[in-house]
């Protein structure tokens, strides 16, 4: 291959990688079939401590197995917010942590839990996802970088350093890790809507299932 051909090939690979997460969010495919989760898995789907976006008593629950270091989770986040905005108080999102990217994922989860203790969970979540390419692109994040990013969204970084090591945070990490195994989650994001899963799933399938569940509870 000549030099010009090599350069063009590298550029093509770069563009393909950049668009991968977006394609995953909206990829075409066969019609998805909703499958109800086995009753014995109900306890592993939602824990009393799980972060909730939206009204706590909303009739339709999206459970998202979520990794803050995952590019596809970042791509889906505005989609999930749009679904919530579309259906108002009828929909809530329950976050389950899925630390598939090792050290970077765990540190980000600890920062998010410190943010929850301080009452700034959602703005910190937005900041962490917005700047994900800065801290998650090379595996092990630069020491203190995620805290710096979270501080721009209102986190008290000094207090967070202690809160991140709290026994309750360790317990959440351990329980969510066990529940990921119990439910059989193998990729992020993975969504369940009122105890129903989609396989395969994409943006269109998720929107359709949520809309159907909202229509069912409002009929």
Tab-separated table of N, CA and C in Angstrom, residues 107-108 110-112 114-115 118 124 127-128 134-135 141-164:
chain	number	residue	atom	x	y	z
A	107	UNK	N	-13.820	4.553	39.822
A	107	UNK	CA	-13.574	5.886	40.361
A	107	UNK	C	-14.735	6.822	40.037
A	108	UNK	N	-15.252	6.741	38.814
A	108	UNK	CA	-16.380	7.593	38.433
A	108	UNK	C	-17.615	7.264	39.270
A	110	UNK	N	-17.646	6.063	42.310
A	110	UNK	CA	-17.400	6.605	43.660
A	110	UNK	C	-17.655	8.113	43.689
A	111	UNK	N	-17.236	8.807	42.648
A	111	UNK	CA	-17.480	10.251	42.570
A	111	UNK	C	-18.981	10.523	42.500
A	112	UNK	N	-19.705	9.743	41.710
A	112	UNK	CA	-21.154	9.928	41.609
A	112	UNK	C	-21.841	9.688	42.951
A	114	UNK	N	-20.465	10.105	45.915
A	114	UNK	CA	-20.150	11.268	46.752
A	114	UNK	C	-21.054	12.438	46.370
A	115	UNK	N	-21.294	12.602	45.081
A	115	UNK	CA	-22.192	13.666	44.621
A	115	UNK	C	-23.606	13.451	45.149
A	118	UNK	N	-23.909	14.637	48.585
A	118	UNK	CA	-23.889	16.101	48.653
A	118	UNK	C	-25.089	16.755	47.969
A	124	UNK	N	-23.553	16.500	38.478
A	124	UNK	CA	-22.252	15.827	38.379
A	124	UNK	C	-22.307	14.719	37.335
A	127	UNK	N	-21.839	16.332	34.030
A	127	UNK	CA	-20.461	16.772	33.805
A	127	UNK	C	-19.538	15.599	33.520
A	128	UNK	N	-19.716	14.510	34.256
A	128	UNK	CA	-18.868	13.325	34.066
A	128	UNK	C	-19.065	12.742	32.665
A	134	UNK	N	-12.240	12.904	28.131
A	134	UNK	CA	-11.030	13.377	28.799
A	134	UNK	C	-10.481	12.368	29.797
A	135	UNK	N	-11.387	11.667	30.519
A	135	UNK	CA	-10.917	10.822	31.618
A	135	UNK	C	-11.033	9.323	31.346
A	141	UNK	N	-7.713	6.745	34.642
A	141	UNK	CA	-7.803	8.198	34.527
A	141	UNK	C	-6.651	8.896	35.247
A	142	UNK	N	-6.342	10.081	34.807
A	142	UNK	CA	-5.353	10.905	35.488
A	142	UNK	C	-5.819	11.146	36.922
A	143	UNK	N	-4.952	10.940	37.912
A	143	UNK	CA	-5.376	11.112	39.313
A	143	UNK	C	-6.013	12.478	39.547
A	144	UNK	N	-7.200	12.450	40.135
A	144	UNK	CA	-7.887	13.690	40.473
A	144	UNK	C	-8.674	14.330	39.352
A	145	UNK	N	-8.562	13.832	38.124
A	145	UNK	CA	-9.213	14.505	36.999
A	145	UNK	C	-10.737	14.438	37.102
A	146	UNK	N	-11.279	13.279	37.452
A	146	UNK	CA	-12.742	13.163	37.541
A	146	UNK	C	-13.271	14.079	38.646
A	147	UNK	N	-12.550	14.163	39.752
A	147	UNK	CA	-12.961	15.070	40.823
A	147	UNK	C	-12.944	16.521	40.349
A	148	UNK	N	-11.939	16.872	39.571
A	148	UNK	CA	-11.879	18.235	39.047
A	148	UNK	C	-13.097	18.535	38.164
A	149	UNK	N	-13.427	17.557	37.326
A	149	UNK	CA	-14.591	17.723	36.438
A	149	UNK	C	-15.867	17.845	37.268
A	150	UNK	N	-16.011	16.979	38.272
A	150	UNK	CA	-17.211	17.004	39.112
A	150	UNK	C	-17.315	18.306	39.896
A	151	UNK	N	-16.171	18.864	40.288
A	151	UNK	CA	-16.178	20.115	41.051
A	151	UNK	C	-16.775	21.262	40.235
A	152	UNK	N	-16.649	21.203	38.915
A	152	UNK	CA	-17.235	22.254	38.077
A	152	UNK	C	-18.759	22.205	38.102
A	153	UNK	N	-19.316	21.073	38.564
A	153	UNK	CA	-20.774	20.915	38.640
A	153	UNK	C	-21.283	21.049	40.071
A	154	UNK	N	-20.427	21.520	40.969
A	154	UNK	CA	-20.889	21.792	42.324
A	154	UNK	C	-20.422	20.825	43.392
A	155	UNK	N	-19.612	19.831	43.041
A	155	UNK	CA	-19.131	18.879	44.038
A	155	UNK	C	-18.051	19.513	44.900
A	156	UNK	N	-18.124	19.282	46.223
A	156	UNK	CA	-17.054	19.650	47.138
A	156	UNK	C	-16.012	18.537	47.059
A	157	UNK	N	-14.957	18.774	46.295
A	157	UNK	CA	-13.983	17.719	46.020
A	157	UNK	C	-13.263	17.259	47.280
A	158	UNK	N	-12.990	18.175	48.194
A	158	UNK	CA	-12.276	17.795	49.414
A	158	UNK	C	-13.114	16.834	50.250
A	159	UNK	N	-14.383	17.149	50.429
A	159	UNK	CA	-15.272	16.256	51.174
A	159	UNK	C	-15.467	14.943	50.424
A	160	UNK	N	-15.510	15.015	49.099
A	160	UNK	CA	-15.747	13.816	48.287
A	160	UNK	C	-14.635	12.786	48.442
A	161	UNK	N	-13.408	13.224	48.662
A	161	UNK	CA	-12.297	12.284	48.800
A	161	UNK	C	-12.531	11.312	49.955
A	162	UNK	N	-13.140	11.796	51.011
A	162	UNK	CA	-13.483	10.926	52.142
A	162	UNK	C	-14.734	10.117	51.837
A	163	UNK	N	-15.743	10.769	51.268
A	163	UNK	CA	-17.007	10.094	50.984
A	163	UNK	C	-16.841	8.941	49.999
A	164	UNK	N	-15.928	9.081	49.051
A	164	UNK	CA	-15.705	8.035	48.046
A	164	UNK	C	-15.237	6.722	48.657
